[in-house]
PDB file of C-alpha atoms in Angstrom:
ATOM      1  CA  MET A   1       0.000   0.000   0.000  1.00  0.00           C
ATOM      2  CA  LEU A   2       1.468   3.338  -1.055  1.00  0.00           C
ATOM      3  CA  ALA A   3       1.882   6.073   1.533  1.00  0.00           C
ATOM      4  CA  ILE A   4      -0.628   8.905   1.111  1.00  0.00           C
ATOM      5  CA  PRO A   5       0.995  12.209   2.150  1.00  0.00           C
ATOM      6  CA  ALA A   6      -0.773  14.844   4.192  1.00  0.00           C
ATOM      7  CA  GLN A   7      -1.964  17.646   1.923  1.00  0.00           C
ATOM      8  CA  ARG A   8      -2.288  20.276   4.665  1.00  0.00           C
ATOM      9  CA  ALA A   9      -1.586  20.754   8.333  1.00  0.00           C
ATOM     10  CA  ASN A  10      -3.969  19.427  10.977  1.00  0.00           C
ATOM     11  CA  ALA A  11      -5.850  21.696  13.372  1.00  0.00           C
ATOM     12  CA  TYR A  12      -4.033  22.548  16.621  1.00  0.00           C
ATOM     13  CA  THR A  13      -0.627  22.165  14.945  1.00  0.00           C
ATOM     14  CA  GLY A  14       1.727  24.918  13.788  1.00  0.00           C
ATOM     15  CA  SER A  15       2.229  26.598  17.144  1.00  0.00           C
ATOM     16  CA  PRO A  16       3.932  30.005  16.959  1.00  0.00           C
ATOM     17  CA  LEU A  17       5.426  29.454  20.414  1.00  0.00           C
ATOM     18  CA  ASP A  18       9.027  28.793  21.275  1.00  0.00           C
ATOM     19  CA  ARG A  19       8.409  26.543  24.275  1.00  0.00           C
ATOM     20  CA  ALA A  20      11.735  27.711  25.788  1.00  0.00           C
ATOM     21  CA  GLY A  21      11.930  24.722  28.101  1.00  0.00           C
ATOM     22  CA  LYS A  22      15.117  25.866  29.850  1.00  0.00           C
ATOM     23  CA  LEU A  23      13.403  29.044  31.045  1.00  0.00           C
ATOM     24  CA  ARG A  24      10.857  27.021  33.063  1.00  0.00           C
ATOM     25  CA  ASP A  25      13.544  26.390  35.664  1.00  0.00           C
ATOM     26  CA  ASP A  26      14.833  29.963  35.775  1.00  0.00           C
ATOM     27  CA  PRO A  27      12.973  31.500  38.760  1.00  0.00           C
ATOM     28  CA  ALA A  28      14.308  34.993  38.069  1.00  0.00           C
ATOM     29  CA  PHE A  29      13.015  34.915  34.488  1.00  0.00           C
ATOM     30  CA  ILE A  30       9.600  33.564  35.506  1.00  0.00           C
ATOM     31  CA  GLU A  31       9.207  36.153  38.284  1.00  0.00           C
ATOM     32  CA  ALA A  32      10.158  38.997  35.943  1.00  0.00           C
ATOM     33  CA  ALA A  33       7.872  37.687  33.188  1.00  0.00           C
ATOM     34  CA  LEU A  34       4.886  37.495  35.533  1.00  0.00           C
ATOM     35  CA  ALA A  35       5.431  41.167  36.433  1.00  0.00           C
ATOM     36  CA  ASP A  36       6.068  42.388  32.853  1.00  0.00           C
ATOM     37  CA  ASP A  37       3.278  44.389  31.197  1.00  0.00           C
ATOM     38  CA  ALA A  38       4.274  42.880  27.826  1.00  0.00           C
ATOM     39  CA  THR A  39       3.545  39.338  29.011  1.00  0.00           C
ATOM     40  CA  LEU A  40       0.470  37.588  27.598  1.00  0.00           C
ATOM     41  CA  PHE A  41      -1.945  35.372  29.543  1.00  0.00           C
ATOM     42  CA  VAL A  42      -4.260  32.726  28.095  1.00  0.00           C
ATOM     43  CA  PRO A  43      -7.220  32.304  30.485  1.00  0.00           C
ATOM     44  CA  VAL A  44      -9.003  28.957  30.724  1.00  0.00           C
ATOM     45  CA  TRP A  45     -12.324  28.490  32.472  1.00  0.00           C
ATOM     46  CA  ARG A  46     -13.688  24.970  32.976  1.00  0.00           C
ATOM     47  CA  ALA A  47     -11.929  23.680  29.840  1.00  0.00           C
ATOM     48  CA  ARG A  48     -13.138  26.630  27.734  1.00  0.00           C
ATOM     49  CA  ASN A  49     -11.033  29.302  26.065  1.00  0.00           C
ATOM     50  CA  LEU A  50     -11.615  33.042  25.873  1.00  0.00           C
ATOM     51  CA  MET A  51     -12.603  34.270  22.393  1.00  0.00           C
ATOM     52  CA  ARG A  52     -14.516  37.038  20.704  1.00  0.00           C
ATOM     53  CA  GLY A  53     -16.314  37.139  17.379  1.00  0.00           C
ATOM     54  CA  VAL A  54     -17.757  33.652  17.835  1.00  0.00           C
ATOM     55  CA  GLU A  55     -21.383  34.626  17.171  1.00  0.00           C
ATOM     56  CA  GLU A  56     -20.349  36.484  14.012  1.00  0.00           C
ATOM     57  CA  GLY A  57     -18.526  33.399  12.712  1.00  0.00           C
ATOM     58  CA  ARG A  58     -15.130  35.119  12.945  1.00  0.00           C
ATOM     59  CA  PRO A  59     -13.661  33.830  16.205  1.00  0.00           C
ATOM     60  CA  GLU A  60     -10.316  35.037  17.464  1.00  0.00           C
ATOM     61  CA  ALA A  61      -8.376  34.201  20.580  1.00  0.00           C
ATOM     62  CA  VAL A  62      -8.297  36.744  23.393  1.00  0.00           C
ATOM     63  CA  LEU A  63      -4.996  36.940  25.238  1.00  0.00           C
ATOM     64  CA  LEU A  64      -4.711  39.251  28.210  1.00  0.00           C
ATOM     65  CA  SER A  65      -1.884  41.581  29.148  1.00  0.00           C
ATOM     66  CA  ARG A  66      -0.561  41.489  32.706  1.00  0.00           C
ATOM     67  CA  PRO A  67      -2.800  44.320  33.971  1.00  0.00           C
ATOM     68  CA  GLY A  68      -5.855  42.773  32.310  1.00  0.00           C
ATOM     69  CA  ALA A  69      -5.067  39.370  33.768  1.00  0.00           C
ATOM     70  CA  GLU A  70      -4.478  40.593  37.328  1.00  0.00           C
ATOM     71  CA  ALA A  71      -7.946  39.685  38.614  1.00  0.00           C
ATOM     72  CA  VAL A  72      -7.803  36.300  36.891  1.00  0.00           C
ATOM     73  CA  ARG A  73      -4.455  35.504  38.512  1.00  0.00           C
ATOM     74  CA  MET A  74      -5.702  36.640  41.909  1.00  0.00           C
ATOM     75  CA  ALA A  75      -8.466  34.016  41.674  1.00  0.00           C
ATOM     76  CA  GLY A  76      -5.729  31.635  42.770  1.00  0.00           C
ATOM     77  CA  GLY A  77      -6.021  28.998  40.058  1.00  0.00           C
ATOM     78  CA  PRO A  78      -3.106  27.054  38.592  1.00  0.00           C
ATOM     79  CA  TRP A  79      -0.919  28.536  35.895  1.00  0.00           C
ATOM     80  CA  ALA A  80       1.892  27.436  33.601  1.00  0.00           C
ATOM     81  CA  PHE A  81       4.504  29.053  31.380  1.00  0.00           C
ATOM     82  CA  LEU A  82       3.757  28.077  27.772  1.00  0.00           C
ATOM     83  CA  GLY A  83       6.699  29.726  26.021  1.00  0.00           C
ATOM     84  CA  LEU A  84       7.612  32.801  24.009  1.00  0.00           C
ATOM     85  CA  TRP A  85       5.507  34.321  21.220  1.00  0.00           C
ATOM     86  CA  GLU A  86       7.675  36.725  19.237  1.00  0.00           C
ATOM     87  CA  LYS A  87       9.834  36.961  22.378  1.00  0.00           C
ATOM     88  CA  ARG A  88       6.852  37.832  24.611  1.00  0.00           C
ATOM     89  CA  PRO A  89       6.298  35.401  27.505  1.00  0.00           C
ATOM     90  CA  VAL A  90       2.984  33.543  27.397  1.00  0.00           C
ATOM     91  CA  PHE A  91       1.308  31.923  30.402  1.00  0.00           C
ATOM     92  CA  ALA A  92      -1.856  29.863  30.756  1.00  0.00           C
ATOM     93  CA  VAL A  93      -3.955  30.646  33.829  1.00  0.00           C
ATOM     94  CA  ASP A  94      -7.025  28.793  35.076  1.00  0.00           C
ATOM     95  CA  CYS A  95      -9.988  30.640  36.599  1.00  0.00           C
ATOM     96  CA  SER A  96     -12.354  27.684  36.991  1.00  0.00           C
ATOM     97  CA  THR A  97     -13.009  28.414  40.681  1.00  0.00           C
ATOM     98  CA  ALA A  98     -15.097  31.430  39.641  1.00  0.00           C
ATOM     99  CA  ASP A  99     -18.764  30.655  38.984  1.00  0.00           C
ATOM    100  CA  ASP A 100     -18.835  33.550  36.530  1.00  0.00           C
ATOM    101  CA  PRO A 101     -15.394  34.463  35.156  1.00  0.00           C
ATOM    102  CA  LEU A 102     -16.457  37.462  33.059  1.00  0.00           C
ATOM    103  CA  PRO A 103     -16.468  39.950  35.981  1.00  0.00           C
ATOM    104  CA  LEU A 104     -12.783  39.098  36.429  1.00  0.00           C
ATOM    105  CA  LEU A 105     -12.012  40.347  32.927  1.00  0.00           C
ATOM    106  CA  PRO A 106     -11.812  43.805  31.387  1.00  0.00           C
ATOM    107  CA  PRO A 107     -15.070  44.864  29.663  1.00  0.00           C
ATOM    108  CA  GLU A 108     -16.050  43.479  26.267  1.00  0.00           C
ATOM    109  CA  MET A 109     -13.409  40.772  26.188  1.00  0.00           C
ATOM    110  CA  GLY A 110     -15.608  38.100  24.619  1.00  0.00           C
ATOM    111  CA  ALA A 111     -16.785  34.855  26.194  1.00  0.00           C
ATOM    112  CA  PHE A 112     -15.454  31.434  27.127  1.00  0.00           C
ATOM    113  CA  THR A 113     -16.133  28.956  24.330  1.00  0.00           C
ATOM    114  CA  ASP A 114     -15.511  25.271  23.620  1.00  0.00           C
ATOM    115  CA  LEU A 115     -12.462  25.295  21.349  1.00  0.00           C
ATOM    116  CA  ARG A 116     -13.624  22.253  19.369  1.00  0.00           C
ATOM    117  CA  ALA A 117     -16.699  24.132  18.166  1.00  0.00           C
ATOM    118  CA  VAL A 118     -14.693  26.836  16.376  1.00  0.00           C
ATOM    119  CA  ALA A 119     -11.163  25.482  15.840  1.00  0.00           C
ATOM    120  CA  GLY A 120     -11.614  25.253  12.083  1.00  0.00           C
ATOM    121  CA  LEU A 121     -12.373  28.987  11.940  1.00  0.00           C
ATOM    122  CA  LEU A 122      -9.457  30.185  14.048  1.00  0.00           C
ATOM    123  CA  PRO A 123      -6.059  31.110  12.623  1.00  0.00           C
ATOM    124  CA  PRO A 124      -3.943  27.924  12.984  1.00  0.00           C
ATOM    125  CA  GLY A 125      -1.455  29.458  15.393  1.00  0.00           C
ATOM    126  CA  GLU A 126      -4.183  30.711  17.722  1.00  0.00           C
ATOM    127  CA  ALA A 127      -5.929  27.329  17.788  1.00  0.00           C
ATOM    128  CA  SER A 128      -2.645  25.674  18.717  1.00  0.00           C
ATOM    129  CA  VAL A 129      -1.929  28.078  21.585  1.00  0.00           C
ATOM    130  CA  LEU A 130      -5.456  27.739  22.996  1.00  0.00           C
ATOM    131  CA  ALA A 131      -5.255  23.941  22.796  1.00  0.00           C
ATOM    132  CA  HIS A 132      -1.860  24.019  24.518  1.00  0.00           C
ATOM    133  CA  ALA A 133      -3.260  26.143  27.349  1.00  0.00           C
ATOM    134  CA  ARG A 134      -6.346  23.956  27.710  1.00  0.00           C
ATOM    135  CA  GLY A 135      -4.289  20.779  27.925  1.00  0.00           C
ATOM    136  CA  MET A 136      -1.870  22.175  30.505  1.00  0.00           C
ATOM    137  CA  MET A 137      -4.620  23.555  32.717  1.00  0.00           C
ATOM    138  CA  HIS A 138      -6.529  20.266  32.587  1.00  0.00           C
ATOM    139  CA  TRP A 139      -3.416  18.475  33.817  1.00  0.00           C
ATOM    140  CA  ARG A 140      -2.757  21.017  36.569  1.00  0.00           C
ATOM    141  CA  VAL A 141      -6.357  20.883  37.852  1.00  0.00           C
ATOM    142  CA  LYS A 142      -6.443  17.062  37.834  1.00  0.00           C
ATOM    143  CA  HIS A 143      -3.050  16.439  39.452  1.00  0.00           C
ATOM    144  CA  ARG A 144      -3.184  18.308  42.727  1.00  0.00           C
ATOM    145  CA  PHE A 145      -2.574  15.101  44.671  1.00  0.00           C
ATOM    146  CA  CYS A 146       0.084  12.427  44.372  1.00  0.00           C
ATOM    147  CA  GLY A 147      -0.857   9.257  42.536  1.00  0.00           C
ATOM    148  CA  VAL A 148       1.644   7.304  44.663  1.00  0.00           C
ATOM    149  CA  CYS A 149       0.686   8.227  48.238  1.00  0.00           C
ATOM    150  CA  GLY A 150      -2.181  10.729  47.953  1.00  0.00           C
ATOM    151  CA  GLY A 151      -0.170  13.609  49.370  1.00  0.00           C
ATOM    152  CA  VAL A 152      -0.579  17.235  48.293  1.00  0.00           C
ATOM    153  CA  CYS A 153       1.543  18.234  45.286  1.00  0.00           C
ATOM    154  CA  ASP A 154       3.364  21.516  44.725  1.00  0.00           C
ATOM    155  CA  ALA A 155       3.971  22.932  41.260  1.00  0.00           C
ATOM    156  CA  ARG A 156       7.521  23.185  39.974  1.00  0.00           C
ATOM    157  CA  SER A 157       9.217  24.082  36.673  1.00  0.00           C
ATOM    158  CA  ALA A 158       6.754  26.944  36.013  1.00  0.00           C
ATOM    159  CA  GLY A 159       3.788  24.577  36.146  1.00  0.00           C
ATOM    160  CA  HIS A 160       5.339  21.703  34.172  1.00  0.00           C
ATOM    161  CA  ALA A 161       5.983  19.388  37.111  1.00  0.00           C
ATOM    162  CA  MET A 162       4.176  18.462  40.326  1.00  0.00           C
ATOM    163  CA  VAL A 163       6.177  17.262  43.320  1.00  0.00           C
ATOM    164  CA  CYS A 164       4.562  15.431  46.210  1.00  0.00           C
ATOM    165  CA  THR A 165       5.155  17.187  49.538  1.00  0.00           C
ATOM    166  CA  ALA A 166       4.856  13.852  51.382  1.00  0.00           C
ATOM    167  CA  CYS A 167       6.857  11.258  49.433  1.00  0.00           C
ATOM    168  CA  GLY A 168       8.738  13.436  46.948  1.00  0.00           C
ATOM    169  CA  ALA A 169       7.399  11.699  43.841  1.00  0.00           C
ATOM    170  CA  GLN A 170       7.547  13.808  40.679  1.00  0.00           C
ATOM    171  CA  HIS A 171       4.691  13.944  38.186  1.00  0.00           C
ATOM    172  CA  PHE A 172       4.811  15.394  34.685  1.00  0.00           C
ATOM    173  CA  PRO A 173       2.180  16.290  32.057  1.00  0.00           C
ATOM    174  CA  ARG A 174       1.040  13.246  30.128  1.00  0.00           C
ATOM    175  CA  THR A 175      -0.295  12.778  26.645  1.00  0.00           C
ATOM    176  CA  ASP A 176      -2.154   9.564  25.824  1.00  0.00           C
ATOM    177  CA  PRO A 177      -1.426   8.248  22.301  1.00  0.00           C
ATOM    178  CA  ALA A 178      -4.404   7.154  20.242  1.00  0.00           C
ATOM    179  CA  VAL A 179      -4.298   5.699  16.737  1.00  0.00           C
ATOM    180  CA  ILE A 180      -6.838   6.799  14.154  1.00  0.00           C
ATOM    181  CA  MET A 181      -6.977   5.012  10.817  1.00  0.00           C
ATOM    182  CA  LEU A 182      -8.706   4.925   7.485  1.00  0.00           C
ATOM    183  CA  VAL A 183      -8.906   1.301   6.361  1.00  0.00           C
ATOM    184  CA  VAL A 184      -8.915   1.039   2.558  1.00  0.00           C
ATOM    185  CA  ARG A 185      -9.752  -1.948   0.372  1.00  0.00           C
ATOM    186  CA  GLY A 186      -9.840  -1.432  -3.376  1.00  0.00           C
ATOM    187  CA  ASP A 187     -12.072   1.548  -4.139  1.00  0.00           C
ATOM    188  CA  ALA A 188     -13.759   1.611  -0.736  1.00  0.00           C
ATOM    189  CA  CYS A 189     -12.932   2.729   2.791  1.00  0.00           C
ATOM    190  CA  LEU A 190     -14.213   1.502   6.140  1.00  0.00           C
ATOM    191  CA  LEU A 191     -16.108   3.987   8.325  1.00  0.00           C
ATOM    192  CA  GLY A 192     -18.018   3.453  11.545  1.00  0.00           C
ATOM    193  CA  HIS A 193     -20.764   5.172  13.514  1.00  0.00           C
ATOM    194  CA  SER A 194     -20.114   5.320  17.248  1.00  0.00           C
ATOM    195  CA  ARG A 195     -22.901   5.415  19.781  1.00  0.00           C
ATOM    196  CA  ARG A 196     -21.109   8.422  21.277  1.00  0.00           C
ATOM    197  CA  PHE A 197     -21.380  10.576  18.131  1.00  0.00           C
ATOM    198  CA  PRO A 198     -23.742  13.532  18.654  1.00  0.00           C
ATOM    199  CA  ASN A 199     -24.520  13.506  14.933  1.00  0.00           C
ATOM    200  CA  SER A 200     -26.818  10.548  14.290  1.00  0.00           C
ATOM    201  CA  VAL A 201     -25.720  10.089  10.663  1.00  0.00           C
ATOM    202  CA  MET A 202     -21.982  10.787  10.914  1.00  0.00           C
ATOM    203  CA  TYR A 203     -19.557   8.044   9.915  1.00  0.00           C
ATOM    204  CA  SER A 204     -15.894   8.402  10.742  1.00  0.00           C
ATOM    205  CA  THR A 205     -12.590   6.579  10.760  1.00  0.00           C
ATOM    206  CA  LEU A 206     -11.917   4.001  13.457  1.00  0.00           C
ATOM    207  CA  ALA A 207      -9.749   4.943  16.427  1.00  0.00           C
ATOM    208  CA  GLY A 208      -8.536   3.677  19.774  1.00  0.00           C
ATOM    209  CA  PHE A 209      -5.920   4.108  22.484  1.00  0.00           C
ATOM    210  CA  VAL A 210      -2.526   2.434  22.311  1.00  0.00           C
ATOM    211  CA  GLU A 211      -2.082  -0.205  25.013  1.00  0.00           C
ATOM    212  CA  PRO A 212       1.119  -0.778  27.058  1.00  0.00           C
ATOM    213  CA  GLY A 213       3.774  -2.708  25.154  1.00  0.00           C
ATOM    214  CA  GLU A 214       2.064  -2.113  21.802  1.00  0.00           C
ATOM    215  CA  SER A 215       3.391  -0.405  18.678  1.00  0.00           C
ATOM    216  CA  PHE A 216       1.227   2.035  16.743  1.00  0.00           C
ATOM    217  CA  GLU A 217       0.906  -0.421  13.863  1.00  0.00           C
ATOM    218  CA  GLU A 218      -0.121  -3.219  16.209  1.00  0.00           C
ATOM    219  CA  ALA A 219      -2.692  -0.936  17.816  1.00  0.00           C
ATOM    220  CA  VAL A 220      -4.178  -0.149  14.381  1.00  0.00           C
ATOM    221  CA  ARG A 221      -4.565  -3.837  13.535  1.00  0.00           C
ATOM    222  CA  ARG A 222      -5.956  -4.743  16.950  1.00  0.00           C
ATOM    223  CA  GLU A 223      -8.514  -1.925  17.091  1.00  0.00           C
ATOM    224  CA  VAL A 224      -9.838  -2.598  13.589  1.00  0.00           C
ATOM    225  CA  MET A 225     -10.130  -6.315  14.291  1.00  0.00           C
ATOM    226  CA  GLU A 226     -11.820  -5.768  17.664  1.00  0.00           C
ATOM    227  CA  GLU A 227     -14.347  -3.250  16.383  1.00  0.00           C
ATOM    228  CA  THR A 228     -15.178  -4.646  12.939  1.00  0.00           C
ATOM    229  CA  GLY A 229     -13.508  -8.038  12.494  1.00  0.00           C
ATOM    230  CA  VAL A 230     -11.661  -6.743   9.414  1.00  0.00           C
ATOM    231  CA  GLU A 231      -8.096  -7.977   9.014  1.00  0.00           C
ATOM    232  CA  VAL A 232      -5.472  -5.310   8.317  1.00  0.00           C
ATOM    233  CA  GLY A 233      -2.223  -5.690   6.375  1.00  0.00           C
ATOM    234  CA  ASP A 234       0.110  -2.778   5.656  1.00  0.00           C
ATOM    235  CA  VAL A 235      -0.149   0.293   7.881  1.00  0.00           C
ATOM    236  CA  THR A 236       1.340   3.602   6.702  1.00  0.00           C
ATOM    237  CA  TYR A 237       1.748   6.801   8.717  1.00  0.00           C
ATOM    238  CA  HIS A 238      -0.065   9.944   7.576  1.00  0.00           C
ATOM    239  CA  SER A 239       0.198  12.682  10.234  1.00  0.00           C
ATOM    240  CA  SER A 240      -0.558  13.483  13.869  1.00  0.00           C
ATOM    241  CA  GLN A 241      -2.852  15.928  15.645  1.00  0.00           C
ATOM    242  CA  PRO A 242      -2.717  17.200  19.231  1.00  0.00           C
ATOM    243  CA  TRP A 243      -6.059  16.467  20.850  1.00  0.00           C
ATOM    244  CA  PRO A 244      -6.090  17.937  24.380  1.00  0.00           C
ATOM    245  CA  PHE A 245      -9.720  16.941  24.988  1.00  0.00           C
ATOM    246  CA  PRO A 246      -8.576  16.230  27.586  1.00  0.00           C
ATOM    247  CA  SER A 247      -5.047  14.856  27.038  1.00  0.00           C
ATOM    248  CA  SER A 248      -4.467  12.872  23.858  1.00  0.00           C
ATOM    249  CA  ILE A 249      -2.556  12.972  20.615  1.00  0.00           C
ATOM    250  CA  MET A 250      -4.036  11.341  17.530  1.00  0.00           C
ATOM    251  CA  ILE A 251      -1.585   9.429  15.324  1.00  0.00           C
ATOM    252  CA  GLY A 252      -3.120   9.025  11.889  1.00  0.00           C
ATOM    253  CA  PHE A 253      -2.645   6.110   9.487  1.00  0.00           C
ATOM    254  CA  HIS A 254      -3.937   4.612   6.286  1.00  0.00           C
ATOM    255  CA  ALA A 255      -4.333   0.845   6.554  1.00  0.00           C
ATOM    256  CA  GLU A 256      -4.785  -1.941   4.026  1.00  0.00           C
ATOM    257  CA  GLY A 257      -7.951  -3.972   4.495  1.00  0.00           C
ATOM    258  CA  LEU A 258      -7.422  -7.676   3.783  1.00  0.00           C
ATOM    259  CA  SER A 259     -10.994  -8.887   4.302  1.00  0.00           C
ATOM    260  CA  ASP A 260     -14.471  -7.625   3.452  1.00  0.00           C
ATOM    261  CA  ASP A 261     -16.856  -9.090   6.025  1.00  0.00           C
ATOM    262  CA  ILE A 262     -17.714  -6.912   9.022  1.00  0.00           C
ATOM    263  CA  THR A 263     -18.365  -8.439  12.440  1.00  0.00           C
ATOM    264  CA  LEU A 264     -19.521  -5.531  14.567  1.00  0.00           C
ATOM    265  CA  ASP A 265     -18.532  -4.949  18.185  1.00  0.00           C
ATOM    266  CA  ASP A 266     -21.814  -3.299  19.126  1.00  0.00           C
ATOM    267  CA  GLU A 267     -20.425  -2.009  22.417  1.00  0.00           C
ATOM    268  CA  GLU A 268     -18.092   0.288  20.469  1.00  0.00           C
ATOM    269  CA  LEU A 269     -19.923   0.883  17.199  1.00  0.00           C
ATOM    270  CA  GLN A 270     -23.547   1.119  16.270  1.00  0.00           C
ATOM    271  CA  ASP A 271     -22.716   0.478  12.622  1.00  0.00           C
ATOM    272  CA  ALA A 272     -19.755   0.112  10.243  1.00  0.00           C
ATOM    273  CA  ARG A 273     -19.767  -0.014   6.458  1.00  0.00           C
ATOM    274  CA  TRP A 274     -17.575   0.079   3.377  1.00  0.00           C
ATOM    275  CA  PHE A 275     -18.122   3.335   1.475  1.00  0.00           C
ATOM    276  CA  THR A 276     -17.100   3.816  -2.150  1.00  0.00           C
ATOM    277  CA  ARG A 277     -15.384   6.935  -3.460  1.00  0.00           C
ATOM    278  CA  ASP A 278     -18.591   7.924  -5.232  1.00  0.00           C
ATOM    279  CA  GLN A 279     -20.502   7.750  -1.939  1.00  0.00           C
ATOM    280  CA  ILE A 280     -17.824   9.784  -0.155  1.00  0.00           C
ATOM    281  CA  ARG A 281     -18.022  12.480  -2.854  1.00  0.00           C
ATOM    282  CA  ASP A 282     -21.738  13.001  -2.159  1.00  0.00           C
ATOM    283  CA  PRO A 283     -22.474  11.772   1.368  1.00  0.00           C
ATOM    284  CA  SER A 284     -25.730  13.668   1.883  1.00  0.00           C
ATOM    285  CA  SER A 285     -27.430  11.937  -1.035  1.00  0.00           C
ATOM    286  CA  HIS A 286     -26.456   8.594   0.491  1.00  0.00           C
ATOM    287  CA  GLY A 287     -27.795   9.418   3.954  1.00  0.00           C
ATOM    288  CA  PHE A 288     -24.636  10.020   5.944  1.00  0.00           C
ATOM    289  CA  SER A 289     -22.198  12.787   6.858  1.00  0.00           C
ATOM    290  CA  LEU A 290     -18.434  12.978   7.270  1.00  0.00           C
ATOM    291  CA  PRO A 291     -16.395  14.146  10.292  1.00  0.00           C
ATOM    292  CA  ARG A 292     -15.782  17.844  10.884  1.00  0.00           C
ATOM    293  CA  ALA A 293     -13.352  19.607   8.574  1.00  0.00           C
ATOM    294  CA  ASP A 294     -10.901  20.366  11.414  1.00  0.00           C
ATOM    295  CA  SER A 295     -10.488  16.692  12.395  1.00  0.00           C
ATOM    296  CA  ILE A 296      -7.640  14.414  11.384  1.00  0.00           C
ATOM    297  CA  ALA A 297     -10.331  11.851  10.492  1.00  0.00           C
ATOM    298  CA  ARG A 298     -11.549  14.166   7.733  1.00  0.00           C
ATOM    299  CA  ARG A 299      -7.982  14.753   6.528  1.00  0.00           C
ATOM    300  CA  LEU A 300      -7.371  11.003   6.253  1.00  0.00           C
ATOM    301  CA  ILE A 301     -10.499  10.654   4.123  1.00  0.00           C
ATOM    302  CA  GLU A 302      -9.837  13.705   1.925  1.00  0.00           C
ATOM    303  CA  ASP A 303      -6.211  12.794   1.244  1.00  0.00           C
ATOM    304  CA  TRP A 304      -7.200   9.240   0.268  1.00  0.00           C
ATOM    305  CA  MET A 305      -9.850  10.657  -2.058  1.00  0.00           C
ATOM    306  CA  SER A 306      -7.298  12.872  -3.790  1.00  0.00           C
ATOM    307  CA  ALA A 307      -4.569  10.200  -4.041  1.00  0.00           C
TER     308      ALA A 307
END
């Protein structure tokens, strides 16, 4: 099976940030950056990002200067240094303890919005920075206590490490790898409809988490077999997409289908079918829809169609 190259970048990639990892452990730099009026802050409230222009269909990220972010920081939530944007320090700060975060902000600063709903409309760099902030704040909020002994953890390395005050164990941000694959056989591809999909007619590529001791290719073959009973041969890499919803990265593949018959795992999928290229070109007339344009699933399908 020939490799099918990615035709364009995935959403949430292309970050404009220099992550400047060495500066995380420079207390003098971090202290000065937090007090600098040129520093930018990315507020996160209950996994939502601050944007304006959403209702008009022209969303843009809202980053706060130090004076504008003062009330948000005083709310006492976790924060983390994300890096440098054109040499300006950028921090994520969580204000989820506030029932209504808008009074903490300067007037007319927009509203907190689910990033997934508008990512395809945001400039790529902005979507990446907002996703980065969301992922880091999710980790900080969920790892206040030690997974070894249950003790209280203190933040270190400008929010990129948590150290247990009882046993000294160190904890670092984690990203869970998940494979996502378009299985192709001849002129057809395999798509499934999950019971979890909010869209009742959407069919998408298969996906699943990588298990311990498993390669990506092995995970592709196992997941496809478990969910549909289809045997997979060659597996070729396509691209990856950060998916901090809450803490994953999607590793995309095209896979060679070696069998036709589908044996459905109805706990995972409500339906799975082989779709021809003609059906994919006009899904609405065939009674189904494709994944959102900002998803790696859609990119896998579109790049196969154009190959």
